[in-house]
Coordinates of N, CA and C in Angstrom, one line a residue:
M1 N 0.8 -1.2 0.0 CA 0.0 0.0 0.0 C 0.9 1.3 0.0
K2 N 2.0 1.2 0.8 CA 2.9 2.4 0.8 C 3.5 2.7 -0.5
D3 N 3.9 1.6 -1.3 CA 4.5 1.8 -2.6 C 3.4 2.4 -3.5
R4 N 2.2 1.9 -3.4 CA 1.1 2.4 -4.3 C 0.9 3.9 -4.0
L5 N 0.9 4.3 -2.7 CA 0.7 5.7 -2.4 C 1.8 6.5 -2.9
S6 N 3.0 6.0 -2.7 CA 4.2 6.7 -3.2 C 4.1 7.0 -4.7
L7 N 3.7 5.9 -5.5 CA 3.6 6.0 -6.9 C 2.5 7.1 -7.2
L8 N 1.4 7.1 -6.5 CA 0.4 8.0 -6.8 C 0.9 9.5 -6.5
I9 N 1.6 9.7 -5.5 CA 2.1 11.0 -5.1 C 3.1 11.5 -6.2
I10 N 3.9 10.6 -6.7 CA 4.9 10.9 -7.7 C 4.2 11.2 -9.0
L11 N 3.1 10.4 -9.3 CA 2.4 10.7 -10.6 C 1.7 12.0 -10.5
L12 N 1.1 12.4 -9.3 CA 0.5 13.7 -9.2 C 1.5 14.8 -9.3
I13 N 2.6 14.7 -8.8 CA 3.7 15.7 -8.9 C 4.1 15.9 -10.4
S14 N 4.1 14.8 -11.1 CA 4.5 14.8 -12.5 C 3.5 15.6 -13.4
I15 N 2.2 15.8 -12.9 CA 1.3 16.6 -13.6 C 1.9 17.9 -13.9
I16 N 2.5 18.5 -13.0 CA 3.1 19.8 -13.1 C 4.4 19.7 -13.9
H17 N 5.2 18.7 -13.7 CA 6.6 18.7 -14.3 C 6.7 17.9 -15.5
C18 N 5.7 17.1 -15.9 CA 5.7 16.3 -17.1 C 6.8 15.2 -17.2
N19 N 7.2 14.7 -16.1 CA 8.1 13.5 -16.2 C 8.0 12.8 -14.8
F20 N 8.4 11.6 -14.9 CA 8.3 10.7 -13.7 C 9.7 10.6 -13.1
A21 N 9.7 10.5 -11.8 CA 11.0 10.3 -11.0 C 10.9 9.0 -10.3
I22 N 10.3 8.0 -10.8 CA 10.2 6.7 -10.1 C 11.4 5.9 -10.5
A23 N 12.4 5.9 -9.7 CA 13.6 5.1 -9.9 C 14.4 5.6 -11.1
E24 N 13.8 6.1 -12.1 CA 14.4 6.7 -13.3 C 13.4 7.7 -13.9
E25 N 13.9 8.6 -14.7 CA 13.0 9.5 -15.3 C 12.4 8.9 -16.6
I26 N 11.1 9.0 -16.7 CA 10.4 8.5 -17.8 C 9.8 9.6 -18.6
A27 N 10.1 9.8 -19.8 CA 9.6 10.9 -20.7 C 8.2 10.3 -21.2
A28 N 7.2 10.8 -20.6 CA 5.9 10.2 -20.9 C 5.1 11.1 -21.9
C29 N 5.4 12.4 -21.9 CA 4.6 13.3 -22.7 C 5.4 14.4 -23.2
E30 N 4.7 15.2 -24.1 CA 5.4 16.3 -24.7 C 4.9 17.6 -24.0
G31 N 3.9 17.6 -23.2 CA 3.4 18.7 -22.4 C 3.1 18.3 -21.0
K32 N 2.2 19.0 -20.4 CA 1.7 18.7 -19.1 C 0.9 17.4 -19.1
I33 N 1.0 16.6 -18.1 CA 0.1 15.4 -18.0 C -1.3 15.9 -17.5
L34 N -2.3 15.6 -18.3 CA -3.6 16.1 -18.0 C -4.5 15.0 -17.3
Q35 N -4.2 13.7 -17.6 CA -5.0 12.6 -17.1 C -4.1 11.5 -16.6
I36 N -4.4 10.8 -15.5 CA -3.7 9.7 -15.1 C -4.7 8.6 -14.7
A37 N -4.5 7.4 -15.0 CA -5.4 6.3 -14.6 C -4.5 5.1 -14.3
E38 N -5.0 4.3 -13.3 CA -4.3 3.0 -12.9 C -5.3 1.9 -13.0
N39 N -4.8 0.7 -13.5 CA -5.7 -0.4 -13.5 C -6.0 -1.0 -12.1
S40 N -7.0 -1.9 -12.0 CA -7.4 -2.3 -10.7 C -6.3 -3.2 -10.0
S41 N -5.5 -3.9 -10.8 CA -4.4 -4.7 -10.2 C -3.1 -3.9 -9.9
S42 N -3.1 -2.6 -10.2 CA -1.9 -1.8 -10.0 C -0.7 -2.2 -10.8
T43 N -1.0 -2.9 -12.0 CA 0.2 -3.3 -12.8 C 0.4 -2.4 -14.0
L44 N -0.6 -1.6 -14.3 CA -0.5 -0.7 -15.4 C -1.0 0.7 -15.0
F45 N -0.4 1.7 -15.7 CA -1.0 3.1 -15.5 C -0.9 3.7 -16.9
A46 N -1.8 4.7 -17.1 CA -1.9 5.4 -18.3 C -1.8 6.9 -18.0
V47 N -1.2 7.6 -18.9 CA -1.1 9.1 -18.8 C -1.5 9.7 -20.1
Y48 N -2.1 10.9 -20.0 CA -2.5 11.6 -21.2 C -2.0 13.0 -21.2
D49 N -1.5 13.5 -22.3 CA -0.8 14.8 -22.3 C -1.5 15.9 -23.2
G50 N -2.7 15.6 -23.7 CA -3.4 16.5 -24.6 C -3.3 16.1 -26.0
L51 N -2.3 15.2 -26.4 CA -2.2 14.7 -27.7 C -2.1 13.2 -27.8
N52 N -1.4 12.6 -26.8 CA -1.2 11.2 -26.8 C -1.5 10.6 -25.4
A53 N -2.0 9.3 -25.4 CA -2.1 8.6 -24.2 C -1.1 7.5 -24.3
A54 N -0.4 7.3 -23.2 CA 0.7 6.2 -23.1 C 0.4 5.3 -21.9
I55 N 0.6 4.0 -22.1 CA 0.4 3.0 -21.1 C 1.7 2.5 -20.6
F56 N 1.9 2.4 -19.3 CA 3.2 2.0 -18.7 C 3.0 0.8 -17.8
D57 N 4.0 0.0 -17.8 CA 4.1 -1.1 -16.8 C 4.5 -0.5 -15.5
A58 N 3.7 -0.7 -14.4 CA 3.9 -0.1 -13.1 C 5.1 -0.6 -12.4
K59 N 5.5 -1.8 -12.8 CA 6.6 -2.5 -12.1 C 8.0 -1.9 -12.5
N60 N 8.2 -1.9 -13.8 CA 9.5 -1.4 -14.3 C 9.4 -0.1 -15.0
H61 N 8.2 0.5 -15.1 CA 8.0 1.9 -15.6 C 8.3 2.0 -17.1
S62 N 8.3 0.9 -17.8 CA 8.5 1.0 -19.2 C 7.2 1.3 -20.0
Q63 N 7.3 2.0 -21.0 CA 6.2 2.3 -21.9 C 5.8 1.1 -22.7
I64 N 4.5 0.7 -22.6 CA 4.0 -0.5 -23.2 C 3.4 -0.1 -24.6
D65 N 2.6 0.9 -24.6 CA 1.9 1.3 -25.8 C 1.6 2.8 -25.8
K66 N 1.3 3.4 -26.9 CA 1.0 4.8 -27.0 C 0.0 4.9 -28.2
F67 N -1.0 5.8 -28.0 CA -1.9 6.1 -29.1 C -2.2 7.6 -29.1
H68 N -2.5 8.1 -30.3 CA -2.9 9.5 -30.5 C -4.4 9.7 -30.3
D69 N -4.8 10.6 -29.5 CA -6.2 10.9 -29.3 C -6.3 12.3 -28.7
E70 N -6.8 13.2 -29.5 CA -6.8 14.6 -29.0 C -8.0 14.8 -28.1
K71 N -7.8 15.7 -27.2 CA -8.8 16.2 -26.3 C -9.5 15.2 -25.5
I72 N -8.8 14.3 -24.8 CA -9.5 13.3 -23.9 C -9.9 14.0 -22.7
A73 N -11.1 13.8 -22.3 CA -11.6 14.4 -21.0 C -11.4 13.5 -19.8
R74 N -11.4 12.2 -20.1 CA -11.2 11.2 -19.0 C -10.8 9.9 -19.6
I75 N -9.8 9.2 -18.9 CA -9.5 7.9 -19.2 C -9.7 7.0 -18.0
N76 N -9.9 5.7 -18.2 CA -10.2 4.8 -17.1 C -10.0 3.4 -17.6
F77 N -9.3 2.6 -16.7 CA -9.1 1.1 -17.0 C -10.3 0.4 -16.4
Y78 N -10.7 -0.7 -16.9 CA -11.7 -1.6 -16.3 C -11.5 -3.0 -16.8
T79 N -11.9 -3.9 -16.0 CA -11.8 -5.4 -16.4 C -13.2 -5.9 -16.5
E80 N -13.3 -6.9 -17.4 CA -14.6 -7.6 -17.6 C -14.2 -9.1 -17.8
G81 N -14.4 -9.9 -16.9 CA -14.0 -11.3 -16.9 C -12.5 -11.4 -16.9
E82 N -11.9 -12.0 -17.9 CA -10.4 -12.1 -18.0 C -9.8 -11.0 -18.8
N83 N -10.7 -10.2 -19.4 CA -10.2 -9.1 -20.3 C -10.0 -7.8 -19.6
E84 N -9.1 -7.0 -20.1 CA -8.9 -5.6 -19.5 C -9.0 -4.6 -20.6
F85 N -9.6 -3.4 -20.3 CA -9.8 -2.4 -21.3 C -9.4 -1.0 -20.8
L86 N -9.2 -0.1 -21.8 CA -8.9 1.3 -21.5 C -10.0 2.1 -22.2
A87 N -10.8 2.8 -21.4 CA -11.9 3.6 -21.9 C -11.5 5.1 -21.9
A88 N -11.9 5.8 -22.9 CA -11.6 7.2 -23.0 C -12.8 7.9 -23.5
I89 N -13.1 9.1 -23.0 CA -14.1 10.0 -23.6 C -13.5 11.3 -23.9
T90 N -13.7 11.8 -25.1 CA -13.1 13.1 -25.5 C -14.0 14.3 -25.1
E91 N -13.4 15.5 -25.2 CA -14.1 16.7 -24.8 C -15.3 16.9 -25.7
T92 N -15.3 16.3 -26.9 CA -16.4 16.4 -27.8 C -17.5 15.3 -27.6
G93 N -17.2 14.4 -26.7 CA -18.2 13.4 -26.4 C -18.1 12.1 -27.1
Q94 N -16.9 11.8 -27.7 CA -16.7 10.5 -28.3 C -16.2 9.5 -27.3
F95 N -16.9 8.4 -27.1 CA -16.5 7.4 -26.1 C -15.9 6.2 -26.8
V96 N -14.7 5.9 -26.5 CA -14.0 4.8 -27.2 C -13.4 3.8 -26.1
V97 N -13.6 2.5 -26.3 CA -13.0 1.5 -25.5 C -12.0 0.7 -26.3
R98 N -10.8 0.6 -25.8 CA -9.7 -0.2 -26.4 C -9.4 -1.4 -25.6
K99 N -9.4 -2.5 -26.2 CA -9.0 -3.8 -25.5 C -7.5 -3.9 -25.4
L100 N -7.1 -4.3 -24.2 CA -5.7 -4.5 -23.9 C -5.4 -6.0 -24.2
I101 N -4.3 -6.3 -24.8 CA -3.9 -7.7 -25.0 C -2.6 -8.0 -24.3
K102 N -2.4 -9.2 -23.9 CA -1.2 -9.7 -23.3 C -0.2 -9.9 -24.4
T103 N 1.0 -9.4 -24.3 CA 2.1 -9.6 -25.2 C 3.3 -10.1 -24.5
E104 N 4.4 -10.4 -25.2 CA 5.6 -10.9 -24.6 C 6.2 -9.8 -23.7
E105 N 6.0 -8.5 -24.1 CA 6.5 -7.4 -23.3 C 5.6 -7.0 -22.1
G106 N 4.4 -7.6 -22.1 CA 3.5 -7.4 -20.9 C 2.1 -7.2 -21.4
A107 N 1.8 -6.0 -22.0 CA 0.4 -5.7 -22.5 C 0.5 -4.7 -23.6
G108 N -0.5 -4.6 -24.4 CA -0.6 -3.6 -25.4 C -2.0 -3.4 -25.8
I109 N -2.3 -2.5 -26.7 CA -3.6 -2.2 -27.2 C -3.8 -3.0 -28.5
E110 N -5.0 -3.7 -28.5 CA -5.3 -4.5 -29.6 C -5.4 -3.7 -30.9
D111 N -4.8 -4.2 -32.0 CA -4.8 -3.4 -33.2 C -6.1 -3.4 -33.9
G112 N -6.3 -2.5 -34.8 CA -7.6 -2.4 -35.5 C -8.6 -1.4 -34.9
E113 N -9.8 -1.6 -35.2 CA -10.9 -0.7 -34.7 C -11.0 -0.8 -33.2
P114 N -11.5 0.2 -32.5 CA -11.8 0.1 -31.1 C -12.7 -1.0 -30.8
Y115 N -12.6 -1.6 -29.6 CA -13.5 -2.7 -29.1 C -14.9 -2.2 -29.1
Y116 N -15.1 -1.0 -28.7 CA -16.4 -0.4 -28.6 C -16.3 1.1 -28.7
S117 N -17.3 1.8 -29.3 CA -17.3 3.2 -29.4 C -18.8 3.7 -29.4
A118 N -19.0 4.9 -28.9 CA -20.3 5.5 -28.9 C -20.1 7.0 -29.0
D119 N -21.1 7.7 -29.5 CA -21.1 9.1 -29.7 C -22.0 9.7 -28.6
C120 N -21.4 10.4 -27.6 CA -22.1 11.1 -26.6 C -22.2 12.6 -26.9
S121 N -21.8 13.0 -28.1 CA -21.7 14.4 -28.4 C -23.0 15.0 -28.7
D122 N -23.0 16.3 -28.7 CA -24.2 17.1 -29.1 C -24.1 17.4 -30.6
V123 N -25.1 16.9 -31.3 CA -25.1 17.0 -32.8 C -25.3 18.5 -33.2
S124 N -25.9 19.3 -32.3 CA -26.1 20.7 -32.7 C -24.9 21.5 -32.6
G125 N -23.9 21.0 -31.8 CA -22.7 21.8 -31.6 C -22.8 22.9 -30.7
R126 N -23.9 23.1 -30.0 CA -24.1 24.2 -29.1 C -23.7 23.9 -27.7
K127 N -23.7 22.6 -27.4 CA -23.4 22.3 -26.0 C -21.9 21.9 -25.9
A128 N -21.3 22.2 -24.7 CA -19.9 21.8 -24.4 C -19.9 20.8 -23.3
L129 N -19.0 19.8 -23.4 CA -18.9 18.8 -22.3 C -18.2 19.4 -21.1
I130 N -18.8 19.3 -19.9 CA -18.3 19.9 -18.7 C -17.6 18.8 -17.8
A131 N -18.3 17.7 -17.7 CA -17.8 16.6 -16.8 C -18.2 15.2 -17.4
V132 N -17.4 14.2 -17.0 CA -17.7 12.9 -17.5 C -17.4 11.9 -16.4
A133 N -18.1 10.8 -16.3 CA -17.9 9.7 -15.3 C -18.1 8.4 -16.0
F134 N -17.3 7.4 -15.6 CA -17.5 6.0 -16.0 C -17.9 5.2 -14.7
S135 N -18.8 4.2 -14.9 CA -19.1 3.3 -13.8 C -17.8 2.4 -13.7
D136 N -17.6 1.7 -12.6 CA -16.4 0.9 -12.4 C -16.2 -0.1 -13.5
N137 N -17.3 -0.7 -14.0 CA -17.1 -1.7 -15.0 C -17.4 -1.1 -16.4
S138 N -17.5 0.2 -16.5 CA -17.8 1.0 -17.7 C -19.0 0.5 -18.5
D139 N -20.0 -0.1 -17.7 CA -21.3 -0.4 -18.3 C -22.0 1.0 -18.6
Y140 N -21.7 1.9 -17.7 CA -22.4 3.2 -17.9 C -21.3 4.3 -18.1
V141 N -21.7 5.3 -18.9 CA -20.9 6.5 -19.0 C -21.9 7.6 -19.0
A142 N -21.5 8.7 -18.2 CA -22.4 9.9 -18.1 C -21.6 11.1 -18.5
A143 N -22.3 12.0 -19.2 CA -21.6 13.2 -19.7 C -22.5 14.4 -19.3
A144 N -21.9 15.4 -18.6 CA -22.6 16.6 -18.2 C -22.2 17.7 -19.2
F145 N -23.2 18.5 -19.6 CA -23.0 19.5 -20.6 C -23.3 20.9 -20.0
N146 N -22.9 22.0 -20.7 CA -23.1 23.3 -20.2 C -24.5 23.8 -20.3
D147 N -25.4 23.1 -20.8 CA -26.9 23.5 -20.8 C -27.6 22.8 -19.6
N148 N -26.9 22.3 -18.6 CA -27.4 21.7 -17.4 C -27.9 20.3 -17.6
S149 N -27.7 19.7 -18.8 CA -28.2 18.4 -19.0 C -27.1 17.4 -18.8
V150 N -27.5 16.1 -18.5 CA -26.6 15.0 -18.3 C -27.1 13.8 -19.2
Q151 N -26.3 13.3 -20.0 CA -26.6 12.1 -20.8 C -26.0 10.9 -20.1
V152 N -26.8 9.9 -20.0 CA -26.3 8.6 -19.4 C -26.5 7.6 -20.5
H153 N -25.4 6.9 -20.8 CA -25.4 5.9 -21.8 C -25.1 4.5 -21.2
F154 N -25.9 3.6 -21.5 CA -25.7 2.2 -21.1 C -25.3 1.4 -22.2
R155 N -24.2 0.7 -22.1 CA -23.6 -0.1 -23.1 C -24.2 -1.4 -23.2
L156 N -24.5 -1.9 -24.4 CA -25.1 -3.2 -24.6 C -24.0 -4.1 -25.2
R157 N -23.5 -5.0 -24.5 CA -22.4 -5.9 -24.9 C -22.7 -6.7 -26.1
V158 N -23.9 -7.2 -26.2 CA -24.3 -8.1 -27.3 C -24.3 -7.4 -28.6
T159 N -24.9 -6.2 -28.7 CA -25.1 -5.5 -29.9 C -24.0 -4.5 -30.2
G160 N -23.2 -4.2 -29.2 CA -22.2 -3.2 -29.4 C -22.7 -1.7 -29.5
G161 N -24.0 -1.6 -29.3 CA -24.6 -0.2 -29.3 C -24.8 0.3 -27.9
S162 N -25.6 1.3 -27.7 CA -25.8 1.8 -26.4 C -27.2 2.4 -26.3
I163 N -27.8 2.4 -25.2 CA -29.1 3.1 -24.9 C -28.8 4.4 -24.1
S164 N -29.4 5.4 -24.5 CA -29.1 6.7 -23.9 C -30.3 7.3 -23.2
H165 N -30.1 8.0 -22.1 CA -31.1 8.7 -21.4 C -30.6 10.1 -21.1
T166 N -31.3 11.1 -21.4 CA -30.9 12.5 -21.0 C -31.7 13.0 -19.8
I167 N -31.0 13.5 -18.8 CA -31.6 14.1 -17.6 C -31.5 15.6 -17.9
T168 N -32.7 16.2 -17.9 CA -32.8 17.7 -18.1 C -33.4 18.5 -16.9
S169 N -33.5 17.8 -15.8 CA -34.1 18.4 -14.6 C -33.3 19.4 -13.8
H170 N -32.0 19.4 -14.1 CA -31.1 20.3 -13.3 C -31.4 21.8 -13.7
K171 N -31.5 22.6 -12.6 CA -31.8 24.0 -12.8 C -30.5 24.9 -12.8
T172 N -29.4 24.3 -12.3 CA -28.2 25.0 -12.3 C -27.1 24.1 -13.0
P173 N -25.9 24.7 -13.3 CA -24.9 23.9 -14.0 C -24.4 22.7 -13.2
V174 N -24.1 21.7 -13.9 CA -23.5 20.4 -13.3 C -22.0 20.5 -13.6
Y175 N -21.3 20.6 -12.5 CA -19.8 20.8 -12.6 C -19.1 19.5 -12.4
G176 N -19.8 18.5 -11.8 CA -19.1 17.2 -11.5 C -20.1 16.1 -11.4
I177 N -19.7 14.9 -11.8 CA -20.6 13.7 -11.8 C -19.7 12.5 -11.4
E178 N -20.3 11.6 -10.7 CA -19.6 10.4 -10.3 C -20.6 9.2 -10.0
F179 N -20.3 8.0 -10.5 CA -21.1 6.8 -10.2 C -20.7 6.3 -8.8
S180 N -21.7 5.6 -8.2 CA -21.3 4.9 -7.0 C -20.5 3.6 -7.4
K181 N -19.9 3.0 -6.4 CA -19.1 1.8 -6.7 C -19.9 0.7 -7.4
T182 N -21.1 0.6 -7.1 CA -22.0 -0.5 -7.7 C -22.5 -0.1 -9.1
G183 N -22.4 1.2 -9.4 CA -23.0 1.7 -10.6 C -24.5 2.0 -10.6
E184 N -25.0 1.8 -9.4 CA -26.5 1.9 -9.2 C -26.9 3.4 -9.1
Y185 N -26.0 4.3 -8.6 CA -26.4 5.7 -8.4 C -25.4 6.6 -9.2
L186 N -25.9 7.7 -9.6 CA -25.1 8.7 -10.2 C -25.3 10.0 -9.4
A187 N -24.2 10.5 -8.9 CA -24.3 11.8 -8.2 C -23.9 12.9 -9.1
T188 N -24.7 14.0 -9.1 CA -24.4 15.2 -10.0 C -24.4 16.4 -9.1

């Protein structure tokens, strides 16, 4: 637990400095680190710098994979059965899930099309994304917009699609949203 806390503190410090000082310096990004995520087994972590997301092995701090994706609002690891995934939602509301595969080097992102994707964006272009939340298993993703609305998307594993529901009852801006651990409740 102490090592995990130390790693988290160092990662948070690196948001300002854009490099890691964990046993050695790791050049993870070209600018400031804007997002950090850790998988549930604490074996991988991902960082995002505004242009690229990089996945690292938490044990030896080596970069495992990297992909270009502009304007990510939030990244999150989750597991489903024996599989592990990295989910990202962009500032424009594009929700993409990439499947991680085990390789000789440790892990990597499966080549080809994303495992799952959904469009949570506003087609009118008048709304801006303010906050986003994933449920722990990423069955749900919620997106809050500057018009006080919240879209909740439920992913359907069988069809690869999603069911959406928009909450429009907020009278004031929604600045933050978060799912409960069970995914049963959404706090706004």
